[in-house]
């Protein structure tokens, strides 16, 4: 029995040794896993910090871009407003200039008509001075001679002003 007891004691010691080895290996595995967990947690925390930093930077850039866009929008709106005011002013000035031009053209046309009437009146008086009163029955002959000196040129036929003198200067022929 003694041998059996010794054998049992040896088996028991071997089992205890195996259990201790397994316990050591389990403890080592546990320590490795705990270290791995700590490493992963540190890595996760680093990633979170980096993510927060990136988010903060992106938020800052976004706000900066929004502010820049708002500033640019305000400037463009002010520029558009100024350009519209300039356009309205130019349109009013153009309308006023157009009215003035129409008025000036009307005044010119009226002055030309008055000058033409005056020239025609002067020519008639000139003809009267050159050819005093017709004798009875000679009125038709006088009108024919006056008509001869006032023949229309192609320019006059198109509406141009008639010349002041119908005969060349120095020619006072009836």
PDB file of C-alpha atoms in Angstrom:
ATOM      1  CA  UNK A   1       0.000   0.000   0.000  1.00  0.00           C
ATOM      2  CA  UNK A   2       2.674   2.130   0.527  1.00  0.00           C
ATOM      3  CA  UNK A   3       3.497   1.959  -3.004  1.00  0.00           C
ATOM      4  CA  UNK A   4       0.006   2.726  -3.954  1.00  0.00           C
ATOM      5  CA  UNK A   5       0.024   5.697  -1.669  1.00  0.00           C
ATOM      6  CA  UNK A   6       3.234   6.789  -3.212  1.00  0.00           C
ATOM      7  CA  UNK A   7       1.801   6.377  -6.628  1.00  0.00           C
ATOM      8  CA  UNK A   8      -1.292   8.248  -5.696  1.00  0.00           C
ATOM      9  CA  UNK A   9       0.862  10.944  -4.196  1.00  0.00           C
ATOM     10  CA  UNK A  10       2.901  11.130  -7.394  1.00  0.00           C
ATOM     11  CA  UNK A  11      -0.229  11.241  -9.580  1.00  0.00           C
ATOM     12  CA  UNK A  12      -1.625  13.862  -7.304  1.00  0.00           C
ATOM     13  CA  UNK A  13       1.592  15.876  -7.550  1.00  0.00           C
ATOM     14  CA  UNK A  14       1.594  15.506 -11.342  1.00  0.00           C
ATOM     15  CA  UNK A  15      -1.995  16.636 -11.466  1.00  0.00           C
ATOM     16  CA  UNK A  16      -1.181  19.566  -9.240  1.00  0.00           C
ATOM     17  CA  UNK A  17       1.780  20.418 -11.442  1.00  0.00           C
ATOM     18  CA  UNK A  18      -0.437  20.203 -14.529  1.00  0.00           C
ATOM     19  CA  UNK A  19      -3.057  22.355 -12.874  1.00  0.00           C
ATOM     20  CA  UNK A  20      -0.398  24.876 -11.855  1.00  0.00           C
ATOM     21  CA  UNK A  21       0.940  24.923 -15.422  1.00  0.00           C
ATOM     22  CA  UNK A  22      -2.564  25.361 -16.778  1.00  0.00           C
ATOM     23  CA  UNK A  23      -3.241  28.050 -14.182  1.00  0.00           C
ATOM     24  CA  UNK A  24       0.001  29.824 -15.164  1.00  0.00           C
ATOM     25  CA  UNK A  25      -0.861  29.554 -18.842  1.00  0.00           C
ATOM     26  CA  UNK A  26      -4.402  30.771 -18.173  1.00  0.00           C
ATOM     27  CA  UNK A  27      -2.982  33.640 -16.092  1.00  0.00           C
ATOM     28  CA  UNK A  28      -0.512  34.477 -18.892  1.00  0.00           C
ATOM     29  CA  UNK A  29      -3.320  34.357 -21.472  1.00  0.00           C
ATOM     30  CA  UNK A  30      -5.469  36.499 -19.199  1.00  0.00           C
ATOM     31  CA  UNK A  31      -2.620  38.995 -18.789  1.00  0.00           C
ATOM     32  CA  UNK A  32      -2.055  39.031 -22.552  1.00  0.00           C
ATOM     33  CA  UNK A  33      -5.760  39.550 -23.186  1.00  0.00           C
ATOM     34  CA  UNK A  34      -5.908  42.311 -20.565  1.00  0.00           C
ATOM     35  CA  UNK A  35      -2.882  43.974 -22.199  1.00  0.00           C
ATOM     36  CA  UNK A  36      -4.471  43.593 -25.631  1.00  0.00           C
ATOM     37  CA  UNK A  37      -7.703  45.109 -24.286  1.00  0.00           C
ATOM     38  CA  UNK A  38      -5.733  48.018 -22.787  1.00  0.00           C
ATOM     39  CA  UNK A  39      -3.898  48.505 -26.107  1.00  0.00           C
ATOM     40  CA  UNK A  40      -7.170  48.407 -28.061  1.00  0.00           C
ATOM     41  CA  UNK A  41      -8.836  50.804 -25.606  1.00  0.00           C
ATOM     42  CA  UNK A  42      -5.873  53.179 -25.927  1.00  0.00           C
ATOM     43  CA  UNK A  43      -6.066  52.871 -29.709  1.00  0.00           C
ATOM     44  CA  UNK A  44      -9.829  53.459 -29.598  1.00  0.00           C
ATOM     45  CA  UNK A  45      -9.367  56.499 -27.366  1.00  0.00           C
ATOM     46  CA  UNK A  46      -6.701  57.806 -29.749  1.00  0.00           C
ATOM     47  CA  UNK A  47      -9.056  57.281 -32.680  1.00  0.00           C
ATOM     48  CA  UNK A  48     -11.846  59.045 -30.775  1.00  0.00           C
ATOM     49  CA  UNK A  49      -9.546  61.956 -29.951  1.00  0.00           C
ATOM     50  CA  UNK A  50      -8.402  62.130 -33.550  1.00  0.00           C
ATOM     51  CA  UNK A  51     -12.029  61.927 -34.719  1.00  0.00           C
ATOM     52  CA  UNK A  52     -12.991  64.712 -32.324  1.00  0.00           C
ATOM     53  CA  UNK A  53     -10.059  66.823 -33.521  1.00  0.00           C
ATOM     54  CA  UNK A  54     -10.990  66.202 -37.154  1.00  0.00           C
ATOM     55  CA  UNK A  55     -14.639  66.973 -36.409  1.00  0.00           C
ATOM     56  CA  UNK A  56     -13.638  70.183 -34.596  1.00  0.00           C
ATOM     57  CA  UNK A  57     -11.396  71.228 -37.495  1.00  0.00           C
ATOM     58  CA  UNK A  58     -14.082  70.403 -40.065  1.00  0.00           C
ATOM     59  CA  UNK A  59     -16.660  72.321 -38.031  1.00  0.00           C
ATOM     60  CA  UNK A  60     -14.293  75.294 -37.835  1.00  0.00           C
ATOM     61  CA  UNK A  61     -13.659  75.146 -41.600  1.00  0.00           C
ATOM     62  CA  UNK A  62     -17.385  74.820 -42.265  1.00  0.00           C
ATOM     63  CA  UNK A  63     -18.140  77.882 -40.128  1.00  0.00           C
ATOM     64  CA  UNK A  64     -15.329  79.811 -41.816  1.00  0.00           C
ATOM     65  CA  UNK A  65     -16.653  78.880 -45.252  1.00  0.00           C
ATOM     66  CA  UNK A  66     -20.209  79.824 -44.269  1.00  0.00           C
ATOM     67  CA  UNK A  67     -19.023  83.190 -42.955  1.00  0.00           C
ATOM     68  CA  UNK A  68     -16.983  83.792 -46.108  1.00  0.00           C
ATOM     69  CA  UNK A  69     -19.964  82.802 -48.245  1.00  0.00           C
ATOM     70  CA  UNK A  70     -22.277  85.126 -46.299  1.00  0.00           C
ATOM     71  CA  UNK A  71     -19.780  87.975 -46.623  1.00  0.00           C
ATOM     72  CA  UNK A  72     -19.413  87.345 -50.362  1.00  0.00           C
ATOM     73  CA  UNK A  73     -23.199  87.133 -50.749  1.00  0.00           C
ATOM     74  CA  UNK A  74     -23.654  90.457 -48.935  1.00  0.00           C
ATOM     75  CA  UNK A  75     -21.001  92.108 -51.106  1.00  0.00           C
ATOM     76  CA  UNK A  76     -22.588  90.745 -54.283  1.00  0.00           C
ATOM     77  CA  UNK A  77     -26.041  91.900 -53.160  1.00  0.00           C
ATOM     78  CA  UNK A  78     -24.662  95.373 -52.456  1.00  0.00           C
ATOM     79  CA  UNK A  79     -22.936  95.405 -55.845  1.00  0.00           C
ATOM     80  CA  UNK A  80     -26.147  94.311 -57.583  1.00  0.00           C
ATOM     81  CA  UNK A  81     -28.088  97.027 -55.736  1.00  0.00           C
ATOM     82  CA  UNK A  82     -25.535  99.651 -56.774  1.00  0.00           C
ATOM     83  CA  UNK A  83     -25.584  98.459 -60.381  1.00  0.00           C
ATOM     84  CA  UNK A  84     -29.381  98.543 -60.448  1.00  0.00           C
ATOM     85  CA  UNK A  85     -29.343 102.110 -59.124  1.00  0.00           C
ATOM     86  CA  UNK A  86     -26.786 103.055 -61.788  1.00  0.00           C
ATOM     87  CA  UNK A  87     -28.923 101.388 -64.451  1.00  0.00           C
ATOM     88  CA  UNK A  88     -32.031 103.270 -63.322  1.00  0.00           C
ATOM     89  CA  UNK A  89     -30.090 106.543 -63.319  1.00  0.00           C
ATOM     90  CA  UNK A  90     -28.700 105.825 -66.794  1.00  0.00           C
ATOM     91  CA  UNK A  91     -32.178 104.945 -68.060  1.00  0.00           C
ATOM     92  CA  UNK A  92     -33.603 108.201 -66.660  1.00  0.00           C
ATOM     93  CA  UNK A  93     -30.720 110.159 -68.180  1.00  0.00           C
ATOM     94  CA  UNK A  94     -31.190 108.399 -71.527  1.00  0.00           C
ATOM     95  CA  UNK A  95     -34.928 109.156 -71.497  1.00  0.00           C
ATOM     96  CA  UNK A  96     -34.213 112.812 -70.642  1.00  0.00           C
ATOM     97  CA  UNK A  97     -31.591 112.995 -73.399  1.00  0.00           C
ATOM     98  CA  UNK A  98     -34.031 111.424 -75.838  1.00  0.00           C
ATOM     99  CA  UNK A  99     -36.718 113.964 -74.918  1.00  0.00           C
ATOM    100  CA  UNK A 100     -34.200 116.800 -75.292  1.00  0.00           C
ATOM    101  CA  UNK A 101     -33.069 115.436 -78.653  1.00  0.00           C
ATOM    102  CA  UNK A 102     -36.681 115.208 -79.885  1.00  0.00           C
ATOM    103  CA  UNK A 103     -37.315 118.732 -78.670  1.00  0.00           C
ATOM    104  CA  UNK A 104     -34.109 119.998 -80.308  1.00  0.00           C
ATOM    105  CA  UNK A 105     -35.035 118.255 -83.572  1.00  0.00           C
ATOM    106  CA  UNK A 106     -38.505 119.773 -83.406  1.00  0.00           C
ATOM    107  CA  UNK A 107     -37.044 123.214 -82.769  1.00  0.00           C
ATOM    108  CA  UNK A 108     -34.567 122.704 -85.630  1.00  0.00           C
ATOM    109  CA  UNK A 109     -37.336 121.626 -87.995  1.00  0.00           C
ATOM    110  CA  UNK A 110     -39.419 124.621 -86.954  1.00  0.00           C
ATOM    111  CA  UNK A 111     -36.444 126.979 -87.419  1.00  0.00           C
ATOM    112  CA  UNK A 112     -35.705 125.448 -90.834  1.00  0.00           C
ATOM    113  CA  UNK A 113     -39.337 125.856 -91.861  1.00  0.00           C
ATOM    114  CA  UNK A 114     -39.269 129.483 -90.718  1.00  0.00           C
ATOM    115  CA  UNK A 115     -35.985 130.076 -92.564  1.00  0.00           C
ATOM    116  CA  UNK A 116     -37.364 128.468 -95.728  1.00  0.00           C
ATOM    117  CA  UNK A 117     -40.482 130.620 -95.502  1.00  0.00           C
ATOM    118  CA  UNK A 118     -38.325 133.690 -94.925  1.00  0.00           C
ATOM    119  CA  UNK A 119     -36.056 132.788 -97.866  1.00  0.00           C
ATOM    120  CA  UNK A 120     -39.087 132.188-100.081  1.00  0.00           C
ATOM    121  CA  UNK A 121     -40.526 135.536 -98.974  1.00  0.00           C
ATOM    122  CA  UNK A 122     -37.170 137.252 -99.659  1.00  0.00           C
ATOM    123  CA  UNK A 123     -36.943 135.603-103.068  1.00  0.00           C
ATOM    124  CA  UNK A 124     -40.467 136.767-103.863  1.00  0.00           C
ATOM    125  CA  UNK A 125     -39.594 140.319-102.782  1.00  0.00           C
ATOM    126  CA  UNK A 126     -36.357 140.110-104.769  1.00  0.00           C
ATOM    127  CA  UNK A 127     -38.295 139.020-107.833  1.00  0.00           C
ATOM    128  CA  UNK A 128     -40.767 141.827-107.225  1.00  0.00           C
ATOM    129  CA  UNK A 129     -37.923 144.343-107.047  1.00  0.00           C
ATOM    130  CA  UNK A 130     -36.339 142.958-110.216  1.00  0.00           C
ATOM    131  CA  UNK A 131     -39.659 142.681-112.042  1.00  0.00           C
ATOM    132  CA  UNK A 132     -41.953 145.437-110.826  1.00  0.00           C
ATOM    133  CA  UNK A 133     -45.694 145.012-111.204  1.00  0.00           C
ATOM    134  CA  UNK A 134     -46.871 143.205-114.250  1.00  0.00           C
ATOM    135  CA  UNK A 135     -48.957 144.840-116.821  1.00  0.00           C
ATOM    136  CA  UNK A 136     -52.405 143.416-117.199  1.00  0.00           C
ATOM    137  CA  UNK A 137     -52.140 140.096-119.024  1.00  0.00           C
ATOM    138  CA  UNK A 138     -48.454 139.710-118.185  1.00  0.00           C
ATOM    139  CA  UNK A 139     -49.015 138.008-114.816  1.00  0.00           C
ATOM    140  CA  UNK A 140     -48.884 134.587-116.403  1.00  0.00           C
ATOM    141  CA  UNK A 141     -45.671 135.440-118.230  1.00  0.00           C
ATOM    142  CA  UNK A 142     -44.078 136.711-114.999  1.00  0.00           C
ATOM    143  CA  UNK A 143     -45.043 133.510-113.120  1.00  0.00           C
ATOM    144  CA  UNK A 144     -43.518 131.477-115.905  1.00  0.00           C
ATOM    145  CA  UNK A 145     -40.235 133.390-115.706  1.00  0.00           C
ATOM    146  CA  UNK A 146     -40.155 133.095-111.899  1.00  0.00           C
ATOM    147  CA  UNK A 147     -40.903 129.368-112.188  1.00  0.00           C
ATOM    148  CA  UNK A 148     -38.014 129.029-114.642  1.00  0.00           C
ATOM    149  CA  UNK A 149     -35.502 130.141-112.037  1.00  0.00           C
ATOM    150  CA  UNK A 150     -36.869 127.756-109.383  1.00  0.00           C
ATOM    151  CA  UNK A 151     -36.625 124.449-111.167  1.00  0.00           C
ATOM    152  CA  UNK A 152     -36.410 121.581-108.683  1.00  0.00           C
ATOM    153  CA  UNK A 153     -33.192 119.645-108.479  1.00  0.00           C
ATOM    154  CA  UNK A 154     -33.178 115.928-107.629  1.00  0.00           C
ATOM    155  CA  UNK A 155     -32.114 116.787-104.057  1.00  0.00           C
ATOM    156  CA  UNK A 156     -35.070 119.179-103.670  1.00  0.00           C
ATOM    157  CA  UNK A 157     -37.413 116.552-105.003  1.00  0.00           C
ATOM    158  CA  UNK A 158     -36.283 114.294-102.153  1.00  0.00           C
ATOM    159  CA  UNK A 159     -37.149 116.905 -99.517  1.00  0.00           C
ATOM    160  CA  UNK A 160     -33.872 118.823 -99.197  1.00  0.00           C
ATOM    161  CA  UNK A 161     -34.052 122.565 -98.624  1.00  0.00           C
ATOM    162  CA  UNK A 162     -34.294 124.635-101.834  1.00  0.00           C
ATOM    163  CA  UNK A 163     -31.318 126.865-102.564  1.00  0.00           C
ATOM    164  CA  UNK A 164     -31.516 130.476-101.437  1.00  0.00           C
ATOM    165  CA  UNK A 165     -30.637 131.797-104.883  1.00  0.00           C
ATOM    166  CA  UNK A 166     -32.061 130.253-107.976  1.00  0.00           C
ATOM    167  CA  UNK A 167     -29.613 131.927-110.329  1.00  0.00           C
ATOM    168  CA  UNK A 168     -25.825 132.059-110.100  1.00  0.00           C
ATOM    169  CA  UNK A 169     -24.409 135.125-108.343  1.00  0.00           C
ATOM    170  CA  UNK A 170     -23.850 138.108-110.581  1.00  0.00           C
ATOM    171  CA  UNK A 171     -26.528 137.001-112.993  1.00  0.00           C
ATOM    172  CA  UNK A 172     -29.449 139.396-112.624  1.00  0.00           C
ATOM    173  CA  UNK A 173     -31.205 138.398-115.819  1.00  0.00           C
ATOM    174  CA  UNK A 174     -34.976 138.534-115.795  1.00  0.00           C
TER     175      UNK A 174
END
